[in-house]
Tab-separated table of C-alpha atoms in Angstrom:
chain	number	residue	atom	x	y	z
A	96	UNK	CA	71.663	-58.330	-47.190
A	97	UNK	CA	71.442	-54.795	-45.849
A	98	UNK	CA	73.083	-53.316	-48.868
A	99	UNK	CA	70.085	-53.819	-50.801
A	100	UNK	CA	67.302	-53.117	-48.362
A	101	UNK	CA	65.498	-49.883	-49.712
A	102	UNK	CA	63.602	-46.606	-48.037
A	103	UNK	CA	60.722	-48.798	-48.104
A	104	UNK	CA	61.166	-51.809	-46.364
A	105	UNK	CA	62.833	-49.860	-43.727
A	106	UNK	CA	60.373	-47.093	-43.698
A	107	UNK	CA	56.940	-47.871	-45.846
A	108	UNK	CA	55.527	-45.554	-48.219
A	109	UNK	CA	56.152	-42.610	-47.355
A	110	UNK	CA	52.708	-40.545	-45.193
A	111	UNK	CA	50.309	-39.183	-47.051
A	112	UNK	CA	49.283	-35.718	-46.404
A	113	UNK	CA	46.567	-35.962	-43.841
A	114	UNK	CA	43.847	-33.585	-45.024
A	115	UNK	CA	41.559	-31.588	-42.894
A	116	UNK	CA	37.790	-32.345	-42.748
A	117	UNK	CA	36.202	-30.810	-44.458
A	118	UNK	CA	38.513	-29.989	-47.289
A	119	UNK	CA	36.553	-28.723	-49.435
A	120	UNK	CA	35.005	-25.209	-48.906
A	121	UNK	CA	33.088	-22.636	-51.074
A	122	UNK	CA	32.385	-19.061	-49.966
A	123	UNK	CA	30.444	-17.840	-52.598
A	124	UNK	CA	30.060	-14.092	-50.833
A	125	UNK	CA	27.262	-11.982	-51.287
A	126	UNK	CA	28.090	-8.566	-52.584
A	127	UNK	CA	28.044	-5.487	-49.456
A	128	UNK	CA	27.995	-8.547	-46.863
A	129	UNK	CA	31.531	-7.852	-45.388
A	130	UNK	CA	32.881	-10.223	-47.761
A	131	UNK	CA	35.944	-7.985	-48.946
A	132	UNK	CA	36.969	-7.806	-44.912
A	133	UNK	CA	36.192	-12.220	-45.232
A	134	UNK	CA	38.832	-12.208	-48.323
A	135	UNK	CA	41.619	-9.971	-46.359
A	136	UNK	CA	41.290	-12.190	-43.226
A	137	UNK	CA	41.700	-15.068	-45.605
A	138	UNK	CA	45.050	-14.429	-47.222
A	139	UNK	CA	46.216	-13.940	-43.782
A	140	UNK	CA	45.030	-17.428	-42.957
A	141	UNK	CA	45.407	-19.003	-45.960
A	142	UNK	CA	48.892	-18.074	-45.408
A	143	UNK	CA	49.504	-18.998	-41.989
A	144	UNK	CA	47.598	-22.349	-41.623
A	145	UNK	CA	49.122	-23.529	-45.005
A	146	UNK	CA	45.327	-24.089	-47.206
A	147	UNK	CA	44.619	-23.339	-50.644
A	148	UNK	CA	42.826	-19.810	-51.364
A	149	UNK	CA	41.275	-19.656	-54.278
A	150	UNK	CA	39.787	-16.550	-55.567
A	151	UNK	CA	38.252	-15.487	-58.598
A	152	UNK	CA	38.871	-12.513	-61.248
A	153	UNK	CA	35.399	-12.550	-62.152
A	154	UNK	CA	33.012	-9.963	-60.276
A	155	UNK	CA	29.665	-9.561	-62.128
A	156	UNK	CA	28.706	-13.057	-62.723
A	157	UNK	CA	26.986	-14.805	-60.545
A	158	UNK	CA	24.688	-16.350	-62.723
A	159	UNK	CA	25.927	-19.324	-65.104
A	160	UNK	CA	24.804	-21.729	-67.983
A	161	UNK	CA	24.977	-25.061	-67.973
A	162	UNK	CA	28.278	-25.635	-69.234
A	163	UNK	CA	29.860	-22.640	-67.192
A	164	UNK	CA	28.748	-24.293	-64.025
A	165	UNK	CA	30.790	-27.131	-65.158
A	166	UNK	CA	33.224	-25.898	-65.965
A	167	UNK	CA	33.444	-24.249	-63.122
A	168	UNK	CA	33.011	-27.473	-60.756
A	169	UNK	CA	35.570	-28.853	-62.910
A	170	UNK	CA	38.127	-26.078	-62.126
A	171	UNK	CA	36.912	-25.970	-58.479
A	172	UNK	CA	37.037	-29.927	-57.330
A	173	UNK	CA	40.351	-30.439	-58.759
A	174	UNK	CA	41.812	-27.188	-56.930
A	175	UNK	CA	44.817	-28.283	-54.273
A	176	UNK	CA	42.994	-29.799	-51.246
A	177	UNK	CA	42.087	-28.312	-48.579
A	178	UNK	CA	41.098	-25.587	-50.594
A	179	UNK	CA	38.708	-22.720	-50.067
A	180	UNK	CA	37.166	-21.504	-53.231
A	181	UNK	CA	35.678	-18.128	-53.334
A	182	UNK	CA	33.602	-15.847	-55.299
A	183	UNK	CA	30.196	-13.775	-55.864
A	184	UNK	CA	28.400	-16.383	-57.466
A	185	UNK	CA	24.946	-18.350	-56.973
A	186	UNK	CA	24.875	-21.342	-54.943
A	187	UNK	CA	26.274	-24.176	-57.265
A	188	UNK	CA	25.117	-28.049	-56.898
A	189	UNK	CA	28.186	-29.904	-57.549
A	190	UNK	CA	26.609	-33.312	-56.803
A	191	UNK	CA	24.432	-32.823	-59.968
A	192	UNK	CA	27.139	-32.833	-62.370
A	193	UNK	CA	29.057	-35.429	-60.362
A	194	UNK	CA	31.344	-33.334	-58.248
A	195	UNK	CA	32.040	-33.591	-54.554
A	196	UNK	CA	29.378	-31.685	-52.486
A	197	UNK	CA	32.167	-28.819	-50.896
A	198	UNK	CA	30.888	-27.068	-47.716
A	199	UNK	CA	29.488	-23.998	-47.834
A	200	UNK	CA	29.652	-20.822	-45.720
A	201	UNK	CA	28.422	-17.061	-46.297
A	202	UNK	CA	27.215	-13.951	-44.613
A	203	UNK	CA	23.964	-11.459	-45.153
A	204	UNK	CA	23.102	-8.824	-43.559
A	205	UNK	CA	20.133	-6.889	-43.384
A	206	UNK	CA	18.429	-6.353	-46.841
A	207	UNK	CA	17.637	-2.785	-46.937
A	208	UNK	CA	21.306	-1.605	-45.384
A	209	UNK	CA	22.412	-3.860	-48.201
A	210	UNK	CA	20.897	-2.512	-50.986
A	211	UNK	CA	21.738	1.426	-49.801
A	212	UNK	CA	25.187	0.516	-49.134
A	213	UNK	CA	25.611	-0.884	-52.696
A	214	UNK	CA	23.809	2.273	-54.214
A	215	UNK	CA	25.645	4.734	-52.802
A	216	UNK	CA	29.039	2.679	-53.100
A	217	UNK	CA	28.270	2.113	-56.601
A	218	UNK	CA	28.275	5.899	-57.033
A	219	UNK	CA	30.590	7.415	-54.866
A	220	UNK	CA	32.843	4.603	-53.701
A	221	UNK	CA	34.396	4.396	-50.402
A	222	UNK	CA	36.916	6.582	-48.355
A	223	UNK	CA	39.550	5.684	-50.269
A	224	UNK	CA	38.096	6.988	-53.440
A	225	UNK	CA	37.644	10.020	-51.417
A	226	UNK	CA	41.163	10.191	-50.526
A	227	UNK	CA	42.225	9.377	-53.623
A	228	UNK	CA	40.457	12.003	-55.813
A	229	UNK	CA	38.631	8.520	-57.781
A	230	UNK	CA	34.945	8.637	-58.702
A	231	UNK	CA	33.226	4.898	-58.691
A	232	UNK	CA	31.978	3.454	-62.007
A	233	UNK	CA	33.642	6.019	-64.188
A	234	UNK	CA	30.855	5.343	-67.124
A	235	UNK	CA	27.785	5.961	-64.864
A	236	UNK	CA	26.038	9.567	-66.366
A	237	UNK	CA	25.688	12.407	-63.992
A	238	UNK	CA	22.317	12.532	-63.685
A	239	UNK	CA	22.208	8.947	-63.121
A	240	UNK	CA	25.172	9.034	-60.075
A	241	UNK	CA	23.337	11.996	-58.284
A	242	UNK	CA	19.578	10.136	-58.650
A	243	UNK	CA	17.856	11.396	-55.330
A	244	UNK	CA	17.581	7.990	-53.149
A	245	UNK	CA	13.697	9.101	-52.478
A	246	UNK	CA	12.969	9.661	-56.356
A	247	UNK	CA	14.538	6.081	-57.194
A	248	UNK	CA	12.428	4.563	-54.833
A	249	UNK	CA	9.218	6.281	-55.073
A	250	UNK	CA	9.195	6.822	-59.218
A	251	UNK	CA	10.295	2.882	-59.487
A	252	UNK	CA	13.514	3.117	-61.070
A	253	UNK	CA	14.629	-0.287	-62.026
A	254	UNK	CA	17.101	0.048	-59.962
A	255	UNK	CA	15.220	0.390	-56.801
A	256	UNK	CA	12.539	-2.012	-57.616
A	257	UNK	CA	12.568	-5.896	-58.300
A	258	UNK	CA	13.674	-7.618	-59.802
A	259	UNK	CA	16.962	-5.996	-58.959
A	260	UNK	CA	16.202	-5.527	-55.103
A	261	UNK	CA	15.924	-9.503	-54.951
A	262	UNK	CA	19.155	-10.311	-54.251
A	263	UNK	CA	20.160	-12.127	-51.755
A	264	UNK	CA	18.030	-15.028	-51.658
A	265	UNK	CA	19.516	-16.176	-55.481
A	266	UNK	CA	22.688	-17.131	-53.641
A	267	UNK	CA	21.222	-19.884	-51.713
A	268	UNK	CA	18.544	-20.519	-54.235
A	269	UNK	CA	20.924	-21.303	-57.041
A	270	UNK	CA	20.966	-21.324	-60.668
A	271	UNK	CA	17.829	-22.062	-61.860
A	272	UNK	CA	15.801	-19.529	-63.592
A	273	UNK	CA	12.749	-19.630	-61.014
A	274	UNK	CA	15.699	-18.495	-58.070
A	275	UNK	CA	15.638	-14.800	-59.779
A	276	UNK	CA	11.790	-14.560	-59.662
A	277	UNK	CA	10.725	-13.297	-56.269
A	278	UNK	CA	8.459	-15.619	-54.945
A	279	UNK	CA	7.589	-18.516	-52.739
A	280	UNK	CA	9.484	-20.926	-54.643
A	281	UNK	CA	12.869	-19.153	-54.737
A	282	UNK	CA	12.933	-18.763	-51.167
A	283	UNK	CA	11.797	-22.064	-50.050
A	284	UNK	CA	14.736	-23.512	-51.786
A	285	UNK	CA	17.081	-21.423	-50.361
A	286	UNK	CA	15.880	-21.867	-47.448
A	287	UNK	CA	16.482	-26.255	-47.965
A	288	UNK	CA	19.911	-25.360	-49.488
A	289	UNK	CA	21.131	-23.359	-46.075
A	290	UNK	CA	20.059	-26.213	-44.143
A	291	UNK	CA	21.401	-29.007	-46.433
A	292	UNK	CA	24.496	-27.376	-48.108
A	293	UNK	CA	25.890	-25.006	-45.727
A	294	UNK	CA	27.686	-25.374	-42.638
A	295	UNK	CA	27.225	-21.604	-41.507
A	296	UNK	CA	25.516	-18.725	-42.316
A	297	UNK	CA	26.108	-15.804	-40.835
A	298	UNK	CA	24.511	-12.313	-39.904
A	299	UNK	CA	27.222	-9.328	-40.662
A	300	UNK	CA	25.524	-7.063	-37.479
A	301	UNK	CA	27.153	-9.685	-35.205
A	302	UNK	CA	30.627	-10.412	-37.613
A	303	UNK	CA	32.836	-11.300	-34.375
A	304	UNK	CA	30.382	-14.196	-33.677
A	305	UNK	CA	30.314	-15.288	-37.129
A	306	UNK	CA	33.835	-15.419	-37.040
A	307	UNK	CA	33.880	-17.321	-33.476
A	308	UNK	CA	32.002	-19.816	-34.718
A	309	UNK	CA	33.900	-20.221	-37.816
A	310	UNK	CA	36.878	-20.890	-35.622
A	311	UNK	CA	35.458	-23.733	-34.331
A	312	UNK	CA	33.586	-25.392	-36.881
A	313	UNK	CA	36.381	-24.711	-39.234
A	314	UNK	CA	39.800	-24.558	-37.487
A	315	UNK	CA	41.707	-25.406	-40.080
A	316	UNK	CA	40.958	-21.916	-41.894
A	317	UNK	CA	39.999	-19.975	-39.595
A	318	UNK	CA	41.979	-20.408	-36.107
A	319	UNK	CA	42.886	-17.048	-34.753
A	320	UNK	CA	40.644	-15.272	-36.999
A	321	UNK	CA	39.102	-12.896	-34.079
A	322	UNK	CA	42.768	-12.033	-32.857
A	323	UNK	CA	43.936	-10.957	-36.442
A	324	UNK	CA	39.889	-8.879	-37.192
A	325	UNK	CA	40.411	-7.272	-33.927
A	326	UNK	CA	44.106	-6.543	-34.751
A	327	UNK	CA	44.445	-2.105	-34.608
A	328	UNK	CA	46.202	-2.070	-37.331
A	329	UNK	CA	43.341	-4.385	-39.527
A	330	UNK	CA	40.693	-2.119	-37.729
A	331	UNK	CA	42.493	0.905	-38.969
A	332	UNK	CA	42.324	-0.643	-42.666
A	333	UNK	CA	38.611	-1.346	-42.441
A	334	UNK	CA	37.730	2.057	-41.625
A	335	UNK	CA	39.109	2.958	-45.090
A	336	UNK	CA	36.199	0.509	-46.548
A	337	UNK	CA	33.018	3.043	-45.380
A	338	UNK	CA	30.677	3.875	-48.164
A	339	UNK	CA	30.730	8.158	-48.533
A	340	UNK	CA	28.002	10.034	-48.836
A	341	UNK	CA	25.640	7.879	-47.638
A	342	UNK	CA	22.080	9.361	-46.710
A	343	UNK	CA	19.113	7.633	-45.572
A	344	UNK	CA	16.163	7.519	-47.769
A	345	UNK	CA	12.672	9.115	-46.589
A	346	UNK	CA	9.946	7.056	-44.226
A	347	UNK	CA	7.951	6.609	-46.865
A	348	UNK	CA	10.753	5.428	-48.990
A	349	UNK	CA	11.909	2.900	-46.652
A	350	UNK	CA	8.166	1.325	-46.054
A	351	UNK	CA	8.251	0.788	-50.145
A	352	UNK	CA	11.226	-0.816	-50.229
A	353	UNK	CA	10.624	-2.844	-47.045
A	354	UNK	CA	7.117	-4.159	-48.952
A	355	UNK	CA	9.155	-4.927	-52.171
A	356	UNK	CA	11.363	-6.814	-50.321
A	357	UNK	CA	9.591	-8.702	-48.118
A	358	UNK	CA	10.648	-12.047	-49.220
A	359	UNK	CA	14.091	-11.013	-48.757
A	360	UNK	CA	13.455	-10.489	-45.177
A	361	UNK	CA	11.926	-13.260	-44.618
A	362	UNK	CA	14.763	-15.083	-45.590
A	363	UNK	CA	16.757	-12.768	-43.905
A	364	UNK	CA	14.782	-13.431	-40.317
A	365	UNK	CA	14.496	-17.043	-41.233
A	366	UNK	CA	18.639	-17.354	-41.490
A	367	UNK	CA	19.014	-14.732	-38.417
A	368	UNK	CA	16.651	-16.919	-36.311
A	369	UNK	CA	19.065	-20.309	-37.391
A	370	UNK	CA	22.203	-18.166	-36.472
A	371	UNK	CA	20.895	-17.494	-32.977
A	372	UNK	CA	20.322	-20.537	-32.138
A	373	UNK	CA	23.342	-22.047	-33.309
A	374	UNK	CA	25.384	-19.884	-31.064
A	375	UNK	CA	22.972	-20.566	-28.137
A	376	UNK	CA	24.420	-24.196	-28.579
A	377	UNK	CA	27.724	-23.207	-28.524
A	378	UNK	CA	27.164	-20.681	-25.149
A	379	UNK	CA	27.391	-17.341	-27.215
A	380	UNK	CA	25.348	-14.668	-26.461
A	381	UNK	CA	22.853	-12.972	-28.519
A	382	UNK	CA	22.316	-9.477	-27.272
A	383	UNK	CA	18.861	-8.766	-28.872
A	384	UNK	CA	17.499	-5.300	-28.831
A	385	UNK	CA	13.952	-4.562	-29.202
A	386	UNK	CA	13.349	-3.649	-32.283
A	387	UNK	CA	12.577	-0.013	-32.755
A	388	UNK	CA	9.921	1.004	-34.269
A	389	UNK	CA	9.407	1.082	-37.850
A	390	UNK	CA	11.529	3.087	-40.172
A	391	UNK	CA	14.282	3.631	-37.883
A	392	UNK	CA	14.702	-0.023	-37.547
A	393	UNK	CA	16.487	0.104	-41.227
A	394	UNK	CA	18.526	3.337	-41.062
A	395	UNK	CA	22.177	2.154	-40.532
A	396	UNK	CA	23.890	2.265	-37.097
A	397	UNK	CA	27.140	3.344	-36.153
A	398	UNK	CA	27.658	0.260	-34.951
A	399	UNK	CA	27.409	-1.793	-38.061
A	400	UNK	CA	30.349	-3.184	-38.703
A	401	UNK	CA	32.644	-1.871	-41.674
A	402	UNK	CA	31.687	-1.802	-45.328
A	403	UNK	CA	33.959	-4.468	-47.290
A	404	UNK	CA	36.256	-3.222	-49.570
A	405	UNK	CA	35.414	-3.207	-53.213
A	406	UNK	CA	36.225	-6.920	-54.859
A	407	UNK	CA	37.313	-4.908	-58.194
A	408	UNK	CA	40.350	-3.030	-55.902
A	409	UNK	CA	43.257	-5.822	-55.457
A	410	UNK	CA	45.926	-2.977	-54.022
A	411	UNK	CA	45.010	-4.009	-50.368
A	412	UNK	CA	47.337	-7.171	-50.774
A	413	UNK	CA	50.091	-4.390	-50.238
A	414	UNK	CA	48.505	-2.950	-47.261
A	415	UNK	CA	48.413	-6.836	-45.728
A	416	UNK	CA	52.188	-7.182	-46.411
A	417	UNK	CA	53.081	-4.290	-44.981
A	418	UNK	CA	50.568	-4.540	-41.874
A	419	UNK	CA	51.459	-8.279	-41.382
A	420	UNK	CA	54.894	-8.444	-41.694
A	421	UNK	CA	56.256	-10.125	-38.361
């Protein structure tokens, strides 16, 4: 009797939302790699292809007990799928507390250029600031913000000498305490995690790649991602996201630093090395340079690409509406 057939015998149950593979992803940016440019390409996407951004208030801790990184994974894996999770933090293993091992991606960049970009962004900000009359960390002392480059490095500040200059490798490493202590060890296991646990790692010198590639593996999130970057009017914003009053540190300075981070550049070579390859396979070019001689090789280029904008500053989500209203 018709009158009593229902939705489902005419129909079935109705379709389940067919999720993306993977649908699970964690960028868990390194600080002064372009990740504030990543974010602001992301709520574009994130809006347009209909996936789950999730971002995180929390800027200066990227180190976690036990029962944070739970807690964490907890709040993470049960995030609206697909989702793409995001934040500075140290490479979290989700399958040892019982999670769902998400993806990973990230970018580095060369260690050196790094580090200067985050001490003279940490003083004097970006042009923004500039613009806007505001001096970065309000609480650092004067003598402290105006700290010749050259007398950091070559008096051994702690702030231009390890442990604080090993930084990058802790994000692949993880959480254990060992992955802070520059060393074999620590970069050994990063080096297992970016081949186990991440799908792509990227170098920020050649960002348009990185983002090619991204499109592919990941289409889901990142489709049209090179047409929005290259976009005037998101070139125009970037250019507001240059560290001021940069200067490049002495020779000699450079050579120190280069020695006390020499893990970090192994790591750095070692990643660079996978990168180029992995675009070999996919028929992109890598236009290597020689390198020049030592100590221009580290002072920055005009060609790097832009400096990301600070992850404390959420007023560029009203620069995105008004850029990318169609």
């Amino acid at each position: 009797f018709v009158g009593n057939s229902t939705y489902l015998d005419d129909h079935g149950p109705p379709p389940q939302k067919v999720l993306p593979f993977p649908s699970q992803v964690v960028y868990n940016r390194v600080g002064k790699c372009g990740s504030r440019t990543v974010v602001l390409l992301l709520r574009i996407l994130s809006e347009k292809h209909g996936f789950n951004l999730v971002t995180s208030d929390i800027h200066n801790k990227t180190r976690l007990t036990k029962s944070e990184q739970m807690e964490l994974i907890k709040n993470i894996s049960t995030a609206e799928q697909p989702y793409l999770f995001t934040r500075h933090v140290h490479f979290l293993n989700f399958s040892r507390f019982g999670g769902d091992q998400p993806v990973y991606i990230n970018i580095i960049r060369d260690p050196v250029n790094r580090f200067l970009s985050n001490y003279f962004f940490r003083r004097f900000g970006d042009w923004r600031g500039e613009q806007n009359h505001m001096i970065r960390t309000p609480s650092m002392r004067q003598e402290e913000r105006y700290l010749d480059i050259n007398v950091c490095i070559l008096e051994n500040y702690p702030e231009c000498s390890n442990p604080r200059l090993f930084y990058i490798i802790p994000y692949f490493c993880g959480q254990h305490p060992r992955c802070r202590e520059p060393g074999e060890w620590a970069l050994e296991r990063a080096k297992l995690n970016v081949n186990e646990n991440f799908l792509l790692v990227g170098i920020l010198e050649e960002l348009e790649d990185v983002l090619l590639l991204l499109e592919r593996f990941l289409p889901h999130y990142f489709k049209d991602v090179l047409s929005i970057y290259k976009n005037p009017e998101h070139r125009k914003l970037g250019n507001l996201t240059v560290t001021v009053k940069k200067t490049v540190p002495s020779p000699e300075a450079i050579q120190i630093l280069y020695q006390r981070m020499r893990y970090e550049y192994e790591f750095y070579y070692y990643v660079k090395e996978q990168f180029h390859l992995l675009k070999r396979k996919f028929g992109l070019k890598s236009h290597v340079r020689k390198p020049r001689p030592r100590p221009e090789f580290f002072i920055p280029s005009p060609l790097e690409t832009e400096e990301p904008i600070d992850d404390e500053e959420e007023d560029d989500e009203k620069w995105l509406e008004d850029i990318y209203k169609r």
